[in-house]
Structure formats: structure tokens, C-alpha cells
PDB file of C-alpha atoms and ligand atoms in Angstrom:
ATOM      1  CA  TYR U   1     185.797  61.269-161.436  1.00 43.00           C
ATOM      2  CA  LEU U   2     187.206  58.737-163.881  1.00 46.00           C
ATOM      3  CA  PRO U   3     190.209  56.720-162.745  1.00 45.00           C
ATOM      4  CA  CYS U   4     193.208  57.410-164.962  1.00 47.00           C
ATOM      5  CA  SER U   5     193.225  53.872-166.294  1.00 45.00           C
ATOM      6  CA  HIS U   6     189.987  54.714-168.076  1.00 47.00           C
ATOM      7  CA  ARG U   7     191.523  57.634-169.894  1.00 53.00           C
ATOM      8  CA  SER U   8     193.997  55.914-172.159  1.00 50.00           C
ATOM      9  CA  SER U   9     194.978  52.423-173.155  1.00 51.00           C
ATOM     10  CA  GLN U  10     198.217  53.542-174.816  1.00 53.00           C
ATOM     11  CA  PRO U  11     201.370  51.959-173.318  1.00 52.00           C
ATOM     12  CA  TYR U  12     203.143  55.341-173.249  1.00 51.00           C
ATOM     13  CA  PHE U  13     200.804  56.376-170.467  1.00 52.00           C
ATOM     14  CA  THR U  14     201.289  53.310-168.281  1.00 53.00           C
ATOM     15  CA  SER U  15     203.754  54.913-165.877  1.00 54.00           C
ATOM     16  CA  TRP U  16     202.041  58.277-165.817  1.00 53.00           C
ATOM     17  CA  VAL U  17     198.729  56.556-165.116  1.00 57.00           C
ATOM     18  CA  MET U  18     200.231  55.168-161.893  1.00 54.00           C
ATOM     19  CA  HIS U  19     201.049  58.656-160.650  1.00 56.00           C
ATOM     20  CA  CYS U  20     198.546  61.011-162.172  1.00 66.00           C
ATOM     21  CA  THR U  21     195.603  60.548-159.840  1.00 81.00           C
ATOM     22  CA  GLU U  22     196.808  62.921-157.124  1.00 97.00           C
ATOM     23  CA  ARG U  23     195.089  66.289-157.200  1.00 98.00           C
ATOM     24  CA  THR U  24     195.351  69.466-155.166  1.00 98.00           C
ATOM     25  CA  PHE U  25     193.284  72.588-154.733  1.00 98.00           C
ATOM     26  CA  VAL U  26     195.048  75.898-155.388  1.00 99.00           C
ATOM     27  CA  ALA U  27     193.526  79.363-155.046  1.00 98.00           C
ATOM     28  CA  ILE U  28     195.066  82.684-155.965  1.00 98.00           C
ATOM     29  CA  LYS U  29     193.690  84.972-153.268  1.00 98.00           C
ATOM     30  CA  PRO U  30     192.301  88.469-153.954  1.00 98.00           C
ATOM     31  CA  ASP U  31     195.731  90.088-153.397  1.00 98.00           C
ATOM     32  CA  GLY U  32     197.300  87.811-156.015  1.00 98.00           C
ATOM     33  CA  VAL U  33     194.510  88.517-158.494  1.00 98.00           C
ATOM     34  CA  HIS U  34     194.669  92.299-157.948  1.00 98.00           C
ATOM     35  CA  ARG U  35     198.450  92.221-158.300  1.00 98.00           C
ATOM     36  CA  ALA U  36     198.126  90.426-161.658  1.00 98.00           C
ATOM     37  CA  LEU U  37     199.954  87.301-160.451  1.00 98.00           C
ATOM     38  CA  ILE U  38     197.551  84.750-161.959  1.00 98.00           C
ATOM     39  CA  GLY U  39     199.611  84.194-165.093  1.00 98.00           C
ATOM     40  CA  ARG U  40     202.958  83.917-163.321  1.00 98.00           C
ATOM     41  CA  THR U  41     201.516  81.543-160.714  1.00 98.00           C
ATOM     42  CA  ILE U  42     200.008  79.268-163.332  1.00 98.00           C
ATOM     43  CA  ALA U  43     203.266  79.377-165.296  1.00 98.00           C
ATOM     44  CA  ARG U  44     205.221  78.061-162.293  1.00 98.00           C
ATOM     45  CA  LEU U  45     202.935  75.056-161.862  1.00 98.00           C
ATOM     46  CA  GLU U  46     202.886  74.357-165.609  1.00 97.00           C
ATOM     47  CA  ASP U  47     206.672  74.731-165.762  1.00 97.00           C
ATOM     48  CA  LYS U  48     207.068  72.116-163.023  1.00 97.00           C
ATOM     49  CA  GLY U  49     205.061  69.690-165.162  1.00 96.00           C
ATOM     50  CA  TYR U  50     201.698  69.697-163.415  1.00 97.00           C
ATOM     51  CA  SER U  51     198.407  69.742-165.303  1.00 96.00           C
ATOM     52  CA  LEU U  52     195.473  72.030-164.829  1.00 97.00           C
ATOM     53  CA  VAL U  53     192.209  70.146-164.296  1.00 97.00           C
ATOM     54  CA  ALA U  54     189.839  73.003-163.442  1.00 98.00           C
ATOM     55  CA  LEU U  55     189.933  76.791-163.204  1.00 98.00           C
ATOM     56  CA  LYS U  56     187.459  79.552-162.430  1.00 98.00           C
ATOM     57  CA  LEU U  57     187.388  83.127-161.200  1.00 98.00           C
ATOM     58  CA  LEU U  58     184.797  83.829-158.517  1.00 98.00           C
ATOM     59  CA  LYS U  59     183.822  85.955-155.567  1.00 98.00           C
ATOM     60  CA  PRO U  60     183.426  83.291-152.859  1.00 98.00           C
ATOM     61  CA  SER U  61     180.396  83.378-150.595  1.00 98.00           C
ATOM     62  CA  ARG U  62     180.828  83.738-146.853  1.00 98.00           C
ATOM     63  CA  THR U  63     179.602  80.137-146.428  1.00 98.00           C
ATOM     64  CA  LEU U  64     182.240  78.861-148.859  1.00 98.00           C
ATOM     65  CA  ALA U  65     185.065  80.864-147.262  1.00 98.00           C
ATOM     66  CA  GLU U  66     184.054  79.822-143.738  1.00 98.00           C
ATOM     67  CA  SER U  67     183.847  76.150-144.728  1.00 98.00           C
ATOM     68  CA  HIS U  68     187.177  76.355-146.507  1.00 98.00           C
ATOM     69  CA  TYR U  69     188.906  77.781-143.409  1.00 98.00           C
ATOM     70  CA  GLU U  70     186.745  75.799-140.925  1.00 98.00           C
ATOM     71  CA  SER U  71     189.800  74.504-139.002  1.00 98.00           C
ATOM     72  CA  LEU U  72     190.878  78.107-138.268  1.00 98.00           C
ATOM     73  CA  ARG U  73     187.506  79.225-136.858  1.00 98.00           C
ATOM     74  CA  SER U  74     188.917  79.751-133.347  1.00 98.00           C
ATOM     75  CA  LYS U  75     191.857  81.887-134.544  1.00 98.00           C
ATOM     76  CA  PRO U  76     191.815  85.636-133.862  1.00 98.00           C
ATOM     77  CA  PHE U  77     192.451  86.385-137.554  1.00 98.00           C
ATOM     78  CA  PHE U  78     189.541  84.191-138.799  1.00 98.00           C
ATOM     79  CA  ASP U  79     187.010  87.012-139.398  1.00 98.00           C
ATOM     80  CA  ASN U  80     189.559  89.172-141.214  1.00 98.00           C
ATOM     81  CA  LEU U  81     190.631  86.211-143.289  1.00 98.00           C
ATOM     82  CA  VAL U  82     187.071  85.358-144.332  1.00 98.00           C
ATOM     83  CA  SER U  83     186.292  89.022-145.120  1.00 98.00           C
ATOM     84  CA  PHE U  84     189.419  89.248-147.215  1.00 98.00           C
ATOM     85  CA  ILE U  85     188.754  86.038-149.168  1.00 98.00           C
ATOM     86  CA  THR U  86     185.117  86.991-149.815  1.00 98.00           C
ATOM     87  CA  SER U  87     186.191  90.414-151.133  1.00 97.00           C
ATOM     88  CA  GLY U  88     187.318  88.458-154.213  1.00 92.00           C
ATOM     89  CA  PRO U  89     188.089  87.775-156.883  1.00 98.00           C
ATOM     90  CA  VAL U  90     189.677  84.398-156.209  1.00 98.00           C
ATOM     91  CA  CYS U  91     191.135  82.248-158.973  1.00 98.00           C
ATOM     92  CA  ALA U  92     190.274  78.676-157.936  1.00 99.00           C
ATOM     93  CA  MET U  93     192.096  75.789-159.563  1.00 98.00           C
ATOM     94  CA  VAL U  94     192.651  72.057-159.410  1.00 98.00           C
ATOM     95  CA  TRP U  95     196.091  70.737-160.377  1.00 98.00           C
ATOM     96  CA  GLU U  96     197.092  67.153-160.989  1.00 97.00           C
ATOM     97  CA  GLY U  97     200.277  65.087-161.009  1.00 96.00           C
ATOM     98  CA  LYS U  98     202.708  62.968-159.020  1.00 96.00           C
ATOM     99  CA  ASP U  99     203.061  64.188-155.412  1.00 97.00           C
ATOM    100  CA  VAL U 100     201.281  67.406-156.424  1.00 98.00           C
ATOM    101  CA  VAL U 101     199.926  68.235-152.937  1.00 98.00           C
ATOM    102  CA  ALA U 102     203.332  68.343-151.220  1.00 98.00           C
ATOM    103  CA  GLN U 103     205.165  69.793-154.216  1.00 98.00           C
ATOM    104  CA  VAL U 104     202.740  72.693-154.631  1.00 98.00           C
ATOM    105  CA  ARG U 105     203.191  73.508-150.938  1.00 98.00           C
ATOM    106  CA  LYS U 106     206.963  73.651-151.591  1.00 98.00           C
ATOM    107  CA  LEU U 107     206.494  75.882-154.635  1.00 98.00           C
ATOM    108  CA  ILE U 108     204.217  78.176-152.588  1.00 98.00           C
ATOM    109  CA  GLY U 109     206.549  78.505-149.576  1.00 98.00           C
ATOM    110  CA  ASN U 110     205.837  79.082-145.869  1.00 98.00           C
ATOM    111  CA  THR U 111     202.638  80.686-144.576  1.00 98.00           C
ATOM    112  CA  ASP U 112     204.636  83.808-143.620  1.00 98.00           C
ATOM    113  CA  PRO U 113     206.137  85.269-146.797  1.00 98.00           C
ATOM    114  CA  LEU U 114     209.036  86.756-144.799  1.00 98.00           C
ATOM    115  CA  SER U 115     210.079  83.203-143.835  1.00 98.00           C
ATOM    116  CA  SER U 116     209.594  81.841-147.338  1.00 98.00           C
ATOM    117  CA  ALA U 117     212.664  81.104-149.418  1.00 98.00           C
ATOM    118  CA  PRO U 118     213.339  83.220-152.483  1.00 98.00           C
ATOM    119  CA  GLY U 119     212.193  81.206-155.478  1.00 98.00           C
ATOM    120  CA  THR U 120     208.899  80.292-153.818  1.00 98.00           C
ATOM    121  CA  ILE U 121     205.729  82.170-154.775  1.00 98.00           C
ATOM    122  CA  ARG U 122     205.239  83.708-151.331  1.00 98.00           C
ATOM    123  CA  GLY U 123     209.006  84.279-150.961  1.00 98.00           C
ATOM    124  CA  ASP U 124     209.184  86.140-154.256  1.00 98.00           C
ATOM    125  CA  PHE U 125     205.927  88.083-154.187  1.00 98.00           C
ATOM    126  CA  GLY U 126     204.746  88.610-150.596  1.00 98.00           C
ATOM    127  CA  ILE U 127     205.550  90.396-147.343  1.00 98.00           C
ATOM    128  CA  ASP U 128     202.597  90.120-144.903  1.00 98.00           C
ATOM    129  CA  ILE U 129     201.035  86.844-143.700  1.00 98.00           C
ATOM    130  CA  GLY U 130     197.520  88.216-144.374  1.00 98.00           C
ATOM    131  CA  ARG U 131     198.526  89.013-147.985  1.00 98.00           C
ATOM    132  CA  ASN U 132     200.334  85.814-148.914  1.00 98.00           C
ATOM    133  CA  ILE U 133     198.879  85.557-152.428  1.00 98.00           C
ATOM    134  CA  ILE U 134     198.020  81.909-152.743  1.00 98.00           C
ATOM    135  CA  HIS U 135     196.477  78.882-151.055  1.00 98.00           C
ATOM    136  CA  GLY U 136     197.451  75.250-151.616  1.00 98.00           C
ATOM    137  CA  SER U 137     195.910  72.241-149.818  1.00 98.00           C
ATOM    138  CA  ASP U 138     198.155  71.022-147.004  1.00 98.00           C
ATOM    139  CA  ASN U 139     197.444  67.276-147.323  1.00 98.00           C
ATOM    140  CA  ILE U 140     195.658  64.825-149.596  1.00 97.00           C
ATOM    141  CA  SER U 141     192.452  64.537-147.575  1.00 97.00           C
ATOM    142  CA  ASN U 142     192.116  68.329-147.335  1.00 98.00           C
ATOM    143  CA  ALA U 143     192.769  68.520-151.076  1.00 98.00           C
ATOM    144  CA  GLU U 144     189.835  66.186-151.721  1.00 98.00           C
ATOM    145  CA  ARG U 145     187.630  68.120-149.303  1.00 98.00           C
ATOM    146  CA  GLU U 146     188.544  71.506-150.811  1.00 98.00           C
ATOM    147  CA  ILE U 147     188.115  70.335-154.424  1.00 98.00           C
ATOM    148  CA  GLN U 148     184.596  69.140-153.568  1.00 98.00           C
ATOM    149  CA  LEU U 149     183.850  72.376-151.757  1.00 98.00           C
ATOM    150  CA  TRP U 150     184.918  74.673-154.602  1.00 98.00           C
ATOM    151  CA  PHE U 151     184.043  72.637-157.702  1.00 98.00           C
ATOM    152  CA  HIS U 152     181.204  70.534-159.076  1.00 98.00           C
ATOM    153  CA  SER U 153     182.489  67.224-160.423  1.00 97.00           C
ATOM    154  CA  GLU U 154     181.499  68.225-163.981  1.00 97.00           C
ATOM    155  CA  GLU U 155     183.857  71.214-163.775  1.00 98.00           C
ATOM    156  CA  LEU U 156     186.879  68.878-163.463  1.00 97.00           C
ATOM    157  CA  VAL U 157     188.240  68.190-166.936  1.00 96.00           C
ATOM    158  CA  GLU U 158     189.685  64.767-167.762  1.00 91.00           C
ATOM    159  CA  TRP U 159     192.426  65.031-170.383  1.00 91.00           C
ATOM    160  CA  ASN U 160     195.737  63.450-171.333  1.00 87.00           C
ATOM    161  CA  PRO U 161     198.390  66.146-171.757  1.00 87.00           C
ATOM    162  CA  ASN U 162     200.658  64.832-174.522  1.00 84.00           C
ATOM    163  CA  LEU U 163     203.726  66.212-172.723  1.00 87.00           C
ATOM    164  CA  HIS U 164     203.435  63.521-170.089  1.00 86.00           C
ATOM    165  CA  GLU U 165     205.700  60.999-171.747  1.00 88.00           C
ATOM    166  CA  TRP U 166     208.459  63.665-171.501  1.00 91.00           C
ATOM    167  CA  ILE U 167     207.773  64.478-167.844  1.00 92.00           C
ATOM    168  CA  TYR U 168     207.128  61.021-166.349  1.00 93.00           C
ATOM    169  CA  GLU U 169     209.535  58.093-166.838  1.00 89.00           C
TER     170      GLU U 169
HETATM  171  P1  ADP O   1     198.569  78.082-145.134  1.00 75.12           P
HETATM  172  O1  ADP O   1     197.769  79.006-146.017  1.00 75.12           O
HETATM  173  O2  ADP O   1     200.053  78.267-145.344  1.00 75.12           O
HETATM  174  O3  ADP O   1     198.142  76.625-145.234  1.00 75.12           O
HETATM  175  P2  ADP O   1     197.124  78.303-142.571  1.00 75.12           P
HETATM  176  O4  ADP O   1     196.188  77.232-143.040  1.00 75.12           O
HETATM  177  O5  ADP O   1     197.740  78.159-141.226  1.00 75.12           O
HETATM  178  O6  ADP O   1     198.337  78.530-143.612  1.00 75.12           O
HETATM  179  O7  ADP O   1     196.376  79.706-142.590  1.00 75.12           O
HETATM  180  C1  ADP O   1     195.489  80.026-143.625  1.00 75.12           C
HETATM  181  C2  ADP O   1     195.689  81.467-143.992  1.00 75.12           C
HETATM  182  O8  ADP O   1     195.334  82.275-142.866  1.00 75.12           O
HETATM  183  C3  ADP O   1     197.132  81.870-144.305  1.00 75.12           C
HETATM  184  O9  ADP O   1     197.508  81.579-145.631  1.00 75.12           O
HETATM  185  C4  ADP O   1     197.112  83.342-144.024  1.00 75.12           C
HETATM  186  O10 ADP O   1     196.561  84.067-145.121  1.00 75.12           O
HETATM  187  C5  ADP O   1     196.151  83.439-142.846  1.00 75.12           C
HETATM  188  N1  ADP O   1     196.891  83.466-141.586  1.00 75.12           N
HETATM  189  C6  ADP O   1     197.530  82.423-141.007  1.00 75.12           C
HETATM  190  N2  ADP O   1     198.130  82.808-139.868  1.00 75.12           N
HETATM  191  C7  ADP O   1     197.846  84.131-139.724  1.00 75.12           C
HETATM  192  C8  ADP O   1     198.154  85.119-138.750  1.00 75.12           C
HETATM  193  N3  ADP O   1     198.896  84.821-137.689  1.00 75.12           N
HETATM  194  N4  ADP O   1     197.707  86.373-138.949  1.00 75.12           N
HETATM  195  C9  ADP O   1     196.963  86.693-140.021  1.00 75.12           C
HETATM  196  N5  ADP O   1     196.625  85.802-140.980  1.00 75.12           N
HETATM  197  C10 ADP O   1     197.054  84.539-140.839  1.00 75.12           C
END
């Protein structure tokens, strides 16, 4: 992973460079993929101003799904959750930008779609907690852990979106 300061020496990018290093892991779960919500989900994150760094469609292995949800291993819904995620396909992504971890969680909404505000992804598209469409890392250290779990470093694409001077002051 290249630090942002290595990506551009142009002054326009100075401010963006200070903020652009934060990354989060986002996954559209099998229900979101089957319901054809990939495009609309990506559009919301692009519309906010965030940049896509990596994207792939896959059927996760049991090992991957269990590692991803490791902290929930003792929960009664763990086996169902892992079976559901491994049924695939999952659209796995890495997004980048200022405060992206917390902001993506806000755009996604609460874990239970029925308690999610209209305007959020889960609030607009979901009903049941076990079919809540999308995952977003809940803090920066989990984001780093999940990105490493789902992606090889060479799958993360370094680029300078030329919209950034119009999004970051
Ligand atoms: P979030 O995805 O909002 O970070 P958690 O990490 O607590 O929420 O849970 C991971 C996923 O496990 C949820 O998105 C949801 O799909 C599932 N889940 C959480 N709680 C329940 C529950 N009580 N019953 C069934 N599934 C649940």
C-alpha cells in the first residue's frame, strides 16, 4: 500500500492527500446481489464522493466467512449467517476517503433494517435483520483486518480521481 503522498506531487491534491488514506471494507451480501442492488449501492457511495479502490464478485469460502464474522461466533445466528454469506455471490469492495468508515456505516443504517432511517440503504431496501443487504466495517481496525482478509494487496488500485479537488477543500 502506497501512502497517498507518493501518488501525486500536484498542489491541488495537498488537502485531499491529508484525508484520503482512510479505507473501509464494504460487501453487498447475497440478498443484495440477487435483488440487483449492486449498482444502486455503488451509486450512493460514489454520489457521496468516496472512491472505489477494489471490487470483486465471489462466492466466499466457509473459512473466509467464519473469519470475517469471528467476533459473532458465540451468537445463535452465527451458523445461519455463515451459510447465508457462503451461498454467494458477494460483491466485495474497498472504498476510500475522509472519515469513510463512519460515514459508510451512516449511509448503510442500523443492523436491523426496521430501525434504519429512510434514506439509508438498509432503511430503504430491507426488512429482516438476516437479509440486511450490505456489510460495512464498524471501525478502522476492523476495516484494515477485513480488507486484508478479502483482498490481496495487488487487488487494491491506487489512483487519483480527478474529481477530488471539487469534493475536498
Ligand atoms: P452489522 O452488520 O450492522 O455490523 P453485526 O456485526 O452485529 O451488525 O452483525 C453482523 C450481521 O449478522 C448483521 O448484519 C446481520 O446480517 C446478522 N445479525 C446480527 N444480529 C442478528 C440477529 N439477531 N439475528 C439474525 N442475524 C443477525
